[in-house]
Amino acid sequence: MSTLLLLLLLASRADTLVVGLTSDPVSLDPHRATDLVSAAVVSNVCEPLVRYRPDGSRPEAALATSWATSDSRTWTFTLRQGVRFHDGTLFDAAAVVANMESLRRQRSFPGRASRVGPFVVAITLDQPNAALLATLSQAFYGMQSPRELGSRRAPRLVGTGPFRLAAARPGRIELAANPDYWGGPTRLRGLVFRVLRGQAALAAALSSGEVDVTAAVGQDAVDRLRGQPGITLDSQTGLNIAFLCPNNERRPFDDGRVRQALARAIDRRNLVREALGGHGLRARNPLPPTLWGYARTKELMLDRPAARRLLAEAGYAKGFDATLLAVDASRPYLPSPLKLAALIRDDLAQVGVRTRLEQARGWKQYLDRVTRGDYDLALLGWQADTIDPNDFLSALLASDSVGATNRSRYRSPRMDGLLKQARQQADQRQRAALYRSAQELFQKDMPWVPLYHVPLFTAFRRTVHGLSVDSTGLLRYDKAWKQE
């Protein structure tokens, strides 16, 4: 039997859903992962203590059934009883304590958990944090089996979710239904995550029926898929941003005038038109405009004479040379990264910034390099893991996120102070005011250059039913099924 025929037969099974990806996940350890592809897989296997309603309006019970706090620093969680991990280990207070210790080590979680009762846990934070529930709702805070966390080898993906890991190899991950799932059995027997190299291959696989659903549709594939018989294309406002990231620790990007010059050298209108096919919104702030706390600060206008003046003031009247790191691995916010890199290279050349494009071998290498600061300029982005502004601002701008998600390596005591104050405020209006001040400071310091926000597209065969898309764009399959 040919490989193509085998794939078509597998894809046509009514009890198996094939999900199209454009790259492999960086890690199947949720406590170590930071990328969207990893989140798309692990969120079906490991569950968080709380999750947000699909519309993002409020938190709801997951592995914790209730929670309470009086000061946003000490939180008490009552856990769901009768839940077991896929390896048979009981989910209880001891399991949560072990997971929070892992998160403290792997993600620098600023607090500790303690057992109050068999199914009651207290989490005490180093500082008050009104955004804790939003943080804990992320896929990367999913609960894993304590047996795996305590293993000397790399932990396997073992959670409590509706699906369990059956097999994983480059290009393909298989999940099988968890027959003992506390939320009830799924209608699907399994999920297959299949990697296709590029948007054209992904669109073709969806059209032929080799793939049932994908949330990795790039802007250049939207028009190709729209109106095709048998395919539904949904869109939602994207809580995301794409940005040009200068390494703030390297000359000349340690000079704010140089970073401001970059911001004025880029034609965002042309980027949206040429790189996104018109499907996008020009960015001015580190937050997307649909997120609460967004500030209507001044628009970042194309002004190349001003860019040249700023470069001259910084001592670079003749410009300078730099490398622009990119990778041929699309993300929802970077659907055509090499094309975007070429457009930005040409824009920067107009003001004397001569950039040489350097291509990383793959997404993992790319992420490793930018995380450790091994680059001059890079193209990056962020997709919300939660609906709280803290998710964007602390991840991308806080000093203690350098070496993790703050890949610009920007450090500002004033920014750190604003973000800390906002986390400690329980009143959302006061938090929003502090976040507006943080965005004004961002525009002054310009640690990285906002480019655009993109809508998120989900494409699926019309034989697929019951999909749920949460406010951050993650798909849930626990209620999904296939039917002609």
Tab-separated table of C-alpha atoms in Angstrom:
chain	number	residue	atom	x	y	z
A	1	MET	CA	0.000	0.000	0.000
A	2	SER	CA	1.403	3.428	-0.918
A	3	THR	CA	2.128	6.002	1.779
A	4	LEU	CA	-0.336	8.437	0.194
A	5	LEU	CA	-3.129	5.841	0.176
A	6	LEU	CA	-2.410	4.961	3.799
A	7	LEU	CA	-2.625	8.618	4.788
A	8	LEU	CA	-5.875	9.067	2.899
A	9	LEU	CA	-7.384	6.023	4.597
A	10	LEU	CA	-6.300	7.272	8.006
A	11	ALA	CA	-7.617	10.741	7.321
A	12	SER	CA	-11.000	9.368	6.238
A	13	ARG	CA	-11.592	7.416	9.459
A	14	ALA	CA	-14.657	8.808	11.167
A	15	ASP	CA	-13.125	8.405	14.620
A	16	THR	CA	-9.746	10.081	13.963
A	17	LEU	CA	-9.153	13.763	13.373
A	18	VAL	CA	-6.038	14.833	11.466
A	19	VAL	CA	-4.749	18.260	12.489
A	20	GLY	CA	-2.404	20.092	10.122
A	21	LEU	CA	0.684	21.887	11.439
A	22	THR	CA	3.518	23.652	9.625
A	23	SER	CA	6.274	22.757	12.098
A	24	ASP	CA	7.006	20.335	14.914
A	25	PRO	CA	6.464	21.397	18.516
A	26	VAL	CA	9.623	22.577	20.232
A	27	SER	CA	8.858	20.494	23.323
A	28	LEU	CA	6.216	18.086	24.575
A	29	ASP	CA	7.043	19.094	28.137
A	30	PRO	CA	4.507	21.853	28.836
A	31	HIS	CA	6.605	23.326	31.640
A	32	ARG	CA	9.495	23.912	29.218
A	33	ALA	CA	7.613	24.824	26.044
A	34	THR	CA	6.957	28.395	24.934
A	35	ASP	CA	5.663	28.037	21.363
A	36	LEU	CA	2.160	27.868	19.903
A	37	VAL	CA	2.632	24.485	18.238
A	38	SER	CA	3.633	22.864	21.523
A	39	ALA	CA	0.620	24.463	23.207
A	40	ALA	CA	-1.693	23.146	20.472
A	41	VAL	CA	-0.608	19.568	21.257
A	42	VAL	CA	-0.034	19.522	25.018
A	43	SER	CA	-3.300	21.322	25.809
A	44	ASN	CA	-5.173	18.163	24.785
A	45	VAL	CA	-3.180	15.978	27.159
A	46	CYS	CA	-2.421	18.112	30.220
A	47	GLU	CA	-4.997	20.305	31.913
A	48	PRO	CA	-4.544	23.453	34.027
A	49	LEU	CA	-6.079	24.182	37.387
A	50	VAL	CA	-8.391	26.763	35.813
A	51	ARG	CA	-9.337	27.718	32.285
A	52	TYR	CA	-11.144	30.648	30.743
A	53	ARG	CA	-14.472	30.477	28.980
A	54	PRO	CA	-14.079	30.334	25.169
A	55	ASP	CA	-15.055	34.017	24.927
A	56	GLY	CA	-12.375	34.912	27.491
A	57	SER	CA	-14.920	36.596	29.770
A	58	ARG	CA	-14.111	34.828	33.041
A	59	PRO	CA	-12.233	31.886	34.555
A	60	GLU	CA	-13.988	28.571	35.112
A	61	ALA	CA	-13.247	25.302	36.846
A	62	ALA	CA	-10.871	22.757	35.362
A	63	LEU	CA	-8.778	20.620	37.725
A	64	ALA	CA	-9.635	23.070	40.485
A	65	THR	CA	-13.329	23.474	41.227
A	66	SER	CA	-13.052	26.691	43.261
A	67	TRP	CA	-10.498	29.232	44.490
A	68	ALA	CA	-10.310	32.209	46.801
A	69	THR	CA	-7.917	34.990	47.844
A	70	SER	CA	-8.147	38.030	50.092
A	71	ASP	CA	-4.940	39.779	49.076
A	72	SER	CA	-3.954	38.417	45.602
A	73	ARG	CA	-0.886	36.875	47.242
A	74	THR	CA	-2.176	33.765	49.009
A	75	TRP	CA	-4.634	31.728	46.971
A	76	THR	CA	-6.511	28.613	48.080
A	77	PHE	CA	-7.650	26.054	45.491
A	78	THR	CA	-10.100	23.224	46.046
A	79	LEU	CA	-9.278	20.383	43.667
A	80	ARG	CA	-11.501	18.095	41.637
A	81	GLN	CA	-11.693	14.647	43.213
A	82	GLY	CA	-11.683	11.285	41.472
A	83	VAL	CA	-9.238	12.340	38.732
A	84	ARG	CA	-6.251	10.230	37.739
A	85	PHE	CA	-3.347	10.862	35.414
A	86	HIS	CA	-3.006	8.646	32.351
A	87	ASP	CA	-0.478	6.466	34.192
A	88	GLY	CA	-2.921	5.836	37.053
A	89	THR	CA	-1.411	8.308	39.530
A	90	LEU	CA	-4.006	10.110	41.661
A	91	PHE	CA	-4.472	13.813	41.043
A	92	ASP	CA	-4.419	15.400	44.492
A	93	ALA	CA	-2.786	18.139	46.536
A	94	ALA	CA	0.598	16.396	46.477
A	95	ALA	CA	0.480	16.294	42.665
A	96	VAL	CA	-0.211	20.038	42.483
A	97	VAL	CA	2.641	20.799	44.884
A	98	ALA	CA	5.027	18.740	42.723
A	99	ASN	CA	3.864	20.546	39.575
A	100	MET	CA	4.225	23.986	41.098
A	101	GLU	CA	7.781	23.121	42.169
A	102	SER	CA	8.500	22.070	38.580
A	103	LEU	CA	7.041	25.344	37.325
A	104	ARG	CA	9.175	27.246	39.812
A	105	ARG	CA	12.287	25.556	38.411
A	106	GLN	CA	11.408	25.564	34.723
A	107	ARG	CA	9.386	28.785	34.351
A	108	SER	CA	10.599	30.756	37.383
A	109	PHE	CA	7.097	30.697	38.840
A	110	PRO	CA	7.203	33.299	41.647
A	111	GLY	CA	5.607	31.311	44.433
A	112	ARG	CA	5.213	27.979	46.191
A	113	ALA	CA	2.352	25.575	46.795
A	114	SER	CA	1.586	23.779	50.040
A	115	ARG	CA	-0.844	21.026	50.942
A	116	VAL	CA	-3.755	22.184	53.108
A	117	GLY	CA	-5.765	18.985	52.805
A	118	PRO	CA	-5.906	15.928	50.513
A	119	PHE	CA	-7.630	18.030	47.839
A	120	VAL	CA	-6.906	21.571	48.992
A	121	VAL	CA	-3.793	23.555	48.037
A	122	ALA	CA	-2.525	26.975	49.021
A	123	ILE	CA	-0.323	28.893	46.570
A	124	THR	CA	1.655	31.697	48.178
A	125	LEU	CA	3.260	34.133	45.759
A	126	ASP	CA	6.411	36.130	46.308
A	127	GLN	CA	4.359	39.242	45.489
A	128	PRO	CA	0.609	39.838	45.008
A	129	ASN	CA	-0.503	39.055	41.476
A	130	ALA	CA	-4.033	39.821	40.305
A	131	ALA	CA	-3.289	38.005	37.032
A	132	LEU	CA	-2.559	34.623	38.666
A	133	LEU	CA	-5.688	32.860	37.380
A	134	ALA	CA	-4.909	33.992	33.838
A	135	THR	CA	-1.342	32.702	34.211
A	136	LEU	CA	-2.465	29.331	35.557
A	137	SER	CA	-4.932	28.897	32.690
A	138	GLN	CA	-2.127	28.623	30.113
A	139	ALA	CA	-1.382	25.325	28.399
A	140	PHE	CA	2.171	25.666	29.704
A	141	TYR	CA	0.879	25.387	33.284
A	142	GLY	CA	-0.825	22.045	32.664
A	143	MET	CA	-0.587	19.434	35.412
A	144	GLN	CA	1.722	16.468	34.713
A	145	SER	CA	2.037	13.139	36.477
A	146	PRO	CA	4.328	13.415	39.534
A	147	ARG	CA	5.925	10.128	38.427
A	148	GLU	CA	7.226	11.886	35.336
A	149	LEU	CA	8.297	15.008	37.190
A	150	GLY	CA	10.311	12.875	39.587
A	151	SER	CA	11.951	10.797	36.871
A	152	ARG	CA	15.670	11.152	36.162
A	153	ARG	CA	14.999	11.000	32.430
A	154	ALA	CA	13.177	13.653	30.435
A	155	PRO	CA	9.507	13.557	31.431
A	156	ARG	CA	7.009	12.012	29.076
A	157	LEU	CA	3.755	13.805	28.343
A	158	VAL	CA	1.362	12.314	30.911
A	159	GLY	CA	-1.621	14.393	31.974
A	160	THR	CA	-5.268	14.086	32.985
A	161	GLY	CA	-6.816	15.358	29.754
A	162	PRO	CA	-9.260	13.892	27.241
A	163	PHE	CA	-6.414	12.465	25.130
A	164	ARG	CA	-3.166	10.711	26.010
A	165	LEU	CA	0.087	10.558	24.079
A	166	ALA	CA	0.262	7.404	21.949
A	167	ALA	CA	3.270	8.073	19.686
A	168	ALA	CA	5.539	10.930	18.684
A	169	ARG	CA	8.177	11.312	16.017
A	170	PRO	CA	9.300	14.215	13.836
A	171	GLY	CA	6.469	15.212	11.556
A	172	ARG	CA	3.765	13.252	13.354
A	173	ILE	CA	2.210	13.007	16.830
A	174	GLU	CA	-0.612	10.622	17.696
A	175	LEU	CA	-2.990	11.037	20.619
A	176	ALA	CA	-5.484	8.403	21.750
A	177	ALA	CA	-8.717	9.039	23.629
A	178	ASN	CA	-8.564	8.716	27.410
A	179	PRO	CA	-11.368	6.259	28.271
A	180	ASP	CA	-11.333	7.327	31.935
A	181	TYR	CA	-11.519	11.062	31.348
A	182	TRP	CA	-13.299	12.805	34.220
A	183	GLY	CA	-15.215	14.993	31.761
A	184	GLY	CA	-16.690	11.991	29.971
A	185	PRO	CA	-15.520	9.998	26.949
A	186	THR	CA	-14.731	11.792	23.706
A	187	ARG	CA	-16.483	10.950	20.446
A	188	LEU	CA	-13.124	10.734	18.702
A	189	ARG	CA	-10.820	7.775	19.205
A	190	GLY	CA	-7.754	9.801	18.400
A	191	LEU	CA	-5.994	12.865	17.058
A	192	VAL	CA	-3.103	12.914	14.597
A	193	PHE	CA	-0.970	16.063	14.399
A	194	ARG	CA	0.754	16.036	11.029
A	195	VAL	CA	3.431	18.480	9.874
A	196	LEU	CA	3.223	19.801	6.319
A	197	ARG	CA	6.064	21.902	4.983
A	198	GLY	CA	4.572	25.181	3.943
A	199	GLN	CA	1.223	26.844	3.370
A	200	ALA	CA	0.740	25.419	-0.120
A	201	ALA	CA	1.136	21.846	1.122
A	202	LEU	CA	-1.165	22.534	4.068
A	203	ALA	CA	-3.898	23.992	1.860
A	204	ALA	CA	-3.596	21.121	-0.599
A	205	ALA	CA	-3.860	18.515	2.180
A	206	LEU	CA	-6.946	20.213	3.575
A	207	SER	CA	-8.541	20.348	0.115
A	208	SER	CA	-7.834	16.666	-0.579
A	209	GLY	CA	-9.093	15.465	2.808
A	210	GLU	CA	-5.690	14.342	4.114
A	211	VAL	CA	-6.091	16.969	6.836
A	212	ASP	CA	-9.371	17.652	8.645
A	213	VAL	CA	-8.595	20.867	10.501
A	214	THR	CA	-5.824	23.419	10.958
A	215	ALA	CA	-5.286	26.622	12.889
A	216	ALA	CA	-2.016	27.238	11.023
A	217	VAL	CA	-3.604	28.901	7.991
A	218	GLY	CA	-1.393	31.742	6.802
A	219	GLN	CA	-2.715	34.894	5.226
A	220	ASP	CA	-1.491	33.823	1.776
A	221	ALA	CA	-3.613	30.653	1.934
A	222	VAL	CA	-6.830	32.371	2.994
A	223	ASP	CA	-7.967	33.391	-0.489
A	224	ARG	CA	-7.037	29.952	-1.824
A	225	LEU	CA	-9.276	28.198	0.707
A	226	ARG	CA	-12.156	30.658	0.882
A	227	GLY	CA	-15.144	29.408	-1.071
A	228	GLN	CA	-13.806	25.909	-1.630
A	229	PRO	CA	-16.572	23.303	-1.447
A	230	GLY	CA	-16.409	21.179	1.662
A	231	ILE	CA	-14.227	23.618	3.643
A	232	THR	CA	-15.250	26.107	6.316
A	233	LEU	CA	-12.964	29.048	7.031
A	234	ASP	CA	-13.538	30.886	10.301
A	235	SER	CA	-11.715	33.957	11.544
A	236	GLN	CA	-11.449	35.729	14.865
A	237	THR	CA	-9.678	38.828	16.069
A	238	GLY	CA	-6.140	37.822	16.843
A	239	LEU	CA	-4.645	38.610	20.248
A	240	ASN	CA	-1.173	38.750	18.738
A	241	ILE	CA	1.610	40.953	17.496
A	242	ALA	CA	4.546	40.610	15.115
A	243	PHE	CA	7.621	42.725	15.718
A	244	LEU	CA	11.162	43.465	14.601
A	245	CYS	CA	13.352	42.646	17.576
A	246	PRO	CA	16.743	44.353	18.014
A	247	ASN	CA	19.118	42.896	20.570
A	248	ASN	CA	19.199	45.743	23.109
A	249	GLU	CA	22.514	44.485	24.498
A	250	ARG	CA	24.362	44.823	21.182
A	251	ARG	CA	25.665	47.982	19.605
A	252	PRO	CA	24.215	49.981	18.002
A	253	PHE	CA	20.825	48.750	19.232
A	254	ASP	CA	21.651	49.629	22.828
A	255	ASP	CA	20.996	53.245	21.752
A	256	GLY	CA	17.310	54.192	21.911
A	257	ARG	CA	17.727	56.625	19.019
A	258	VAL	CA	18.729	53.762	16.739
A	259	ARG	CA	15.690	51.747	17.796
A	260	GLN	CA	13.444	54.766	17.196
A	261	ALA	CA	15.011	55.134	13.748
A	262	LEU	CA	14.115	51.533	12.912
A	263	ALA	CA	10.502	52.216	13.932
A	264	ARG	CA	10.302	55.155	11.522
A	265	ALA	CA	12.012	53.362	8.641
A	266	ILE	CA	9.421	50.603	8.180
A	267	ASP	CA	6.396	50.932	5.908
A	268	ARG	CA	3.775	48.996	7.905
A	269	ARG	CA	1.033	49.672	5.373
A	270	ASN	CA	3.117	47.935	2.720
A	271	LEU	CA	3.920	45.028	5.061
A	272	VAL	CA	0.223	44.371	5.645
A	273	ARG	CA	-0.482	44.573	1.928
A	274	GLU	CA	2.459	42.518	0.659
A	275	ALA	CA	3.139	40.023	3.466
A	276	LEU	CA	-0.443	39.523	4.709
A	277	GLY	CA	-2.503	40.018	1.572
A	278	GLY	CA	-4.258	42.912	3.296
A	279	HIS	CA	-5.399	40.734	6.225
A	280	GLY	CA	-3.933	42.629	9.147
A	281	LEU	CA	-3.810	45.774	11.253
A	282	ARG	CA	-0.791	48.040	11.666
A	283	ALA	CA	0.594	47.989	15.203
A	284	ARG	CA	1.660	50.891	17.395
A	285	ASN	CA	1.837	49.294	20.865
A	286	PRO	CA	2.948	46.019	22.450
A	287	LEU	CA	-0.729	45.140	23.072
A	288	PRO	CA	-3.349	44.217	20.452
A	289	PRO	CA	-6.158	46.808	20.304
A	290	THR	CA	-8.899	44.351	21.312
A	291	LEU	CA	-7.252	43.551	24.659
A	292	TRP	CA	-8.366	45.519	27.705
A	293	GLY	CA	-5.797	48.053	28.822
A	294	TYR	CA	-4.834	49.005	25.261
A	295	ALA	CA	-3.728	52.657	24.968
A	296	ARG	CA	-4.385	54.830	21.914
A	297	THR	CA	-0.858	56.190	21.829
A	298	LYS	CA	0.481	57.945	18.754
A	299	GLU	CA	0.638	55.978	15.529
A	300	LEU	CA	4.084	54.895	14.340
A	301	MET	CA	4.338	56.717	11.018
A	302	LEU	CA	6.730	56.049	8.158
A	303	ASP	CA	9.192	58.959	8.361
A	304	ARG	CA	12.527	58.124	6.779
A	305	PRO	CA	14.009	61.651	7.021
A	306	ALA	CA	13.404	61.481	10.788
A	307	ALA	CA	14.998	58.016	10.851
A	308	ARG	CA	18.138	59.347	9.161
A	309	ARG	CA	18.312	62.284	11.602
A	310	LEU	CA	18.063	59.929	14.579
A	311	LEU	CA	20.800	57.709	13.182
A	312	ALA	CA	23.021	60.749	12.640
A	313	GLU	CA	22.413	61.929	16.209
A	314	ALA	CA	23.461	58.474	17.416
A	315	GLY	CA	26.697	58.709	15.411
A	316	TYR	CA	25.632	56.622	12.409
A	317	ALA	CA	25.154	59.239	9.701
A	318	LYS	CA	26.490	56.753	7.149
A	319	GLY	CA	24.373	53.927	8.489
A	320	PHE	CA	25.723	50.575	9.648
A	321	ASP	CA	25.739	46.872	8.839
A	322	ALA	CA	23.763	44.228	10.731
A	323	THR	CA	22.326	40.753	10.304
A	324	LEU	CA	18.597	40.003	10.271
A	325	LEU	CA	17.871	36.499	11.533
A	326	ALA	CA	14.849	34.715	10.053
A	327	VAL	CA	13.555	31.181	9.638
A	328	ASP	CA	11.382	29.476	7.039
A	329	ALA	CA	8.825	28.290	9.603
A	330	SER	CA	5.502	30.084	9.568
A	331	ARG	CA	3.516	31.101	12.622
A	332	PRO	CA	0.039	32.654	12.696
A	333	TYR	CA	1.630	36.055	13.251
A	334	LEU	CA	4.505	35.312	10.816
A	335	PRO	CA	2.831	33.485	7.912
A	336	SER	CA	5.592	34.287	5.403
A	337	PRO	CA	8.674	35.059	7.500
A	338	LEU	CA	11.245	35.091	4.693
A	339	LYS	CA	9.099	37.374	2.562
A	340	LEU	CA	8.602	39.684	5.527
A	341	ALA	CA	12.337	39.662	6.250
A	342	ALA	CA	13.092	40.724	2.663
A	343	LEU	CA	10.565	43.569	2.855
A	344	ILE	CA	12.053	44.841	6.112
A	345	ARG	CA	15.594	44.535	4.744
A	346	ASP	CA	14.594	46.737	1.819
A	347	ASP	CA	12.894	49.268	4.124
A	348	LEU	CA	15.923	49.547	6.397
A	349	ALA	CA	18.245	49.963	3.423
A	350	GLN	CA	16.374	53.188	2.579
A	351	VAL	CA	17.834	54.805	5.717
A	352	GLY	CA	21.314	53.284	5.491
A	353	VAL	CA	20.831	50.228	7.717
A	354	ARG	CA	22.381	47.493	5.586
A	355	THR	CA	21.061	44.130	6.749
A	356	ARG	CA	22.216	40.733	5.624
A	357	LEU	CA	19.542	38.043	5.911
A	358	GLU	CA	20.673	35.033	7.919
A	359	GLN	CA	18.436	31.969	7.877
A	360	ALA	CA	18.266	29.576	10.828
A	361	ARG	CA	17.998	25.860	10.070
A	362	GLY	CA	14.690	25.367	11.852
A	363	TRP	CA	12.322	26.835	14.397
A	364	LYS	CA	13.982	25.201	17.418
A	365	GLN	CA	17.413	26.529	16.476
A	366	TYR	CA	15.908	29.922	15.754
A	367	LEU	CA	14.149	30.063	19.127
A	368	ASP	CA	17.281	28.905	20.941
A	369	ARG	CA	19.405	31.608	19.301
A	370	VAL	CA	17.061	34.515	19.919
A	371	THR	CA	16.422	33.382	23.497
A	372	ARG	CA	20.122	33.444	24.366
A	373	GLY	CA	20.681	36.717	22.478
A	374	ASP	CA	22.720	35.321	19.579
A	375	TYR	CA	21.494	37.785	16.934
A	376	ASP	CA	21.445	41.459	15.860
A	377	LEU	CA	17.889	41.755	14.526
A	378	ALA	CA	15.197	39.073	14.433
A	379	LEU	CA	11.560	38.696	13.467
A	380	LEU	CA	9.413	37.586	16.366
A	381	GLY	CA	5.850	37.681	17.591
A	382	TRP	CA	3.566	36.819	20.443
A	383	GLN	CA	0.176	35.170	20.615
A	384	ALA	CA	-1.758	35.636	23.841
A	385	ASP	CA	-1.710	32.705	26.219
A	386	THR	CA	-4.292	34.534	28.359
A	387	ILE	CA	-6.643	37.505	28.038
A	388	ASP	CA	-4.721	39.512	30.657
A	389	PRO	CA	-2.354	42.300	29.455
A	390	ASN	CA	0.238	40.990	31.903
A	391	ASP	CA	0.692	38.047	29.546
A	392	PHE	CA	2.074	40.326	26.838
A	393	LEU	CA	3.800	43.000	28.837
A	394	SER	CA	5.596	41.000	31.523
A	395	ALA	CA	6.570	38.242	29.097
A	396	LEU	CA	8.006	40.620	26.497
A	397	LEU	CA	9.256	43.571	28.554
A	398	ALA	CA	10.045	42.564	32.148
A	399	SER	CA	13.706	42.298	33.141
A	400	ASP	CA	13.172	38.947	34.843
A	401	SER	CA	11.936	37.527	31.526
A	402	VAL	CA	15.321	38.108	29.849
A	403	GLY	CA	16.711	34.691	28.933
A	404	ALA	CA	13.196	33.389	28.423
A	405	THR	CA	10.434	35.300	26.606
A	406	ASN	CA	11.964	38.813	26.740
A	407	ARG	CA	14.183	38.173	23.742
A	408	SER	CA	14.958	41.843	23.063
A	409	ARG	CA	16.893	41.745	26.365
A	410	TYR	CA	15.339	45.090	27.325
A	411	ARG	CA	15.790	46.068	30.956
A	412	SER	CA	14.068	49.052	32.532
A	413	PRO	CA	13.555	49.544	36.289
A	414	ARG	CA	10.726	51.956	35.508
A	415	MET	CA	8.945	49.407	33.273
A	416	ASP	CA	9.477	46.696	35.881
A	417	GLY	CA	7.934	48.976	38.517
A	418	LEU	CA	4.831	49.703	36.429
A	419	LEU	CA	4.266	46.028	35.664
A	420	LYS	CA	4.772	45.056	39.300
A	421	GLN	CA	2.279	47.689	40.476
A	422	ALA	CA	-0.271	46.509	37.917
A	423	ARG	CA	0.009	42.892	39.043
A	424	GLN	CA	-0.525	43.926	42.646
A	425	GLN	CA	-3.696	45.902	41.947
A	426	ALA	CA	-6.992	44.055	42.214
A	427	ASP	CA	-9.026	46.847	40.579
A	428	GLN	CA	-9.008	46.432	36.795
A	429	ARG	CA	-9.397	50.157	36.133
A	430	GLN	CA	-6.276	50.930	38.150
A	431	ARG	CA	-4.435	48.130	36.396
A	432	ALA	CA	-5.491	49.475	32.995
A	433	ALA	CA	-4.158	52.939	33.891
A	434	LEU	CA	-0.788	51.464	34.827
A	435	TYR	CA	-0.689	49.453	31.596
A	436	ARG	CA	-1.402	52.623	29.612
A	437	SER	CA	1.617	54.220	31.302
A	438	ALA	CA	3.672	51.141	30.402
A	439	GLN	CA	2.694	51.526	26.739
A	440	GLU	CA	3.668	55.193	26.759
A	441	LEU	CA	7.058	54.214	28.207
A	442	PHE	CA	7.346	51.513	25.557
A	443	GLN	CA	6.925	54.082	22.800
A	444	LYS	CA	9.588	56.258	24.413
A	445	ASP	CA	12.123	53.435	24.804
A	446	MET	CA	11.076	51.415	21.710
A	447	PRO	CA	12.778	48.175	22.859
A	448	TRP	CA	11.368	46.499	19.763
A	449	VAL	CA	9.416	47.665	16.732
A	450	PRO	CA	5.697	46.764	16.508
A	451	LEU	CA	4.717	45.711	12.981
A	452	TYR	CA	1.154	44.390	12.773
A	453	HIS	CA	-1.625	42.278	14.286
A	454	VAL	CA	-3.252	39.486	12.263
A	455	PRO	CA	-6.652	37.812	12.487
A	456	LEU	CA	-6.576	34.098	13.296
A	457	PHE	CA	-8.029	31.715	10.736
A	458	THR	CA	-9.227	28.192	11.415
A	459	ALA	CA	-9.970	26.004	8.406
A	460	PHE	CA	-11.745	22.661	8.670
A	461	ARG	CA	-13.592	20.143	6.564
A	462	ARG	CA	-17.365	20.402	6.816
A	463	THR	CA	-17.417	16.850	8.091
A	464	VAL	CA	-15.913	18.154	11.362
A	465	HIS	CA	-18.278	19.236	14.125
A	466	GLY	CA	-18.052	20.360	17.735
A	467	LEU	CA	-14.738	22.226	17.571
A	468	SER	CA	-14.186	24.894	20.205
A	469	VAL	CA	-11.786	27.801	19.712
A	470	ASP	CA	-10.807	29.682	22.851
A	471	SER	CA	-10.076	33.397	23.064
A	472	THR	CA	-6.334	32.815	22.543
A	473	GLY	CA	-6.876	30.757	19.379
A	474	LEU	CA	-6.251	27.256	20.798
A	475	LEU	CA	-8.543	24.519	19.484
A	476	ARG	CA	-10.263	22.069	21.812
A	477	TYR	CA	-11.301	18.667	20.492
A	478	ASP	CA	-12.913	17.010	23.531
A	479	LYS	CA	-16.427	17.580	22.110
A	480	ALA	CA	-15.515	17.191	18.421
A	481	TRP	CA	-16.620	14.501	16.002
A	482	LYS	CA	-16.665	13.724	12.276
A	483	GLN	CA	-19.802	13.070	10.279
A	484	GLU	CA	-20.562	13.271	6.573
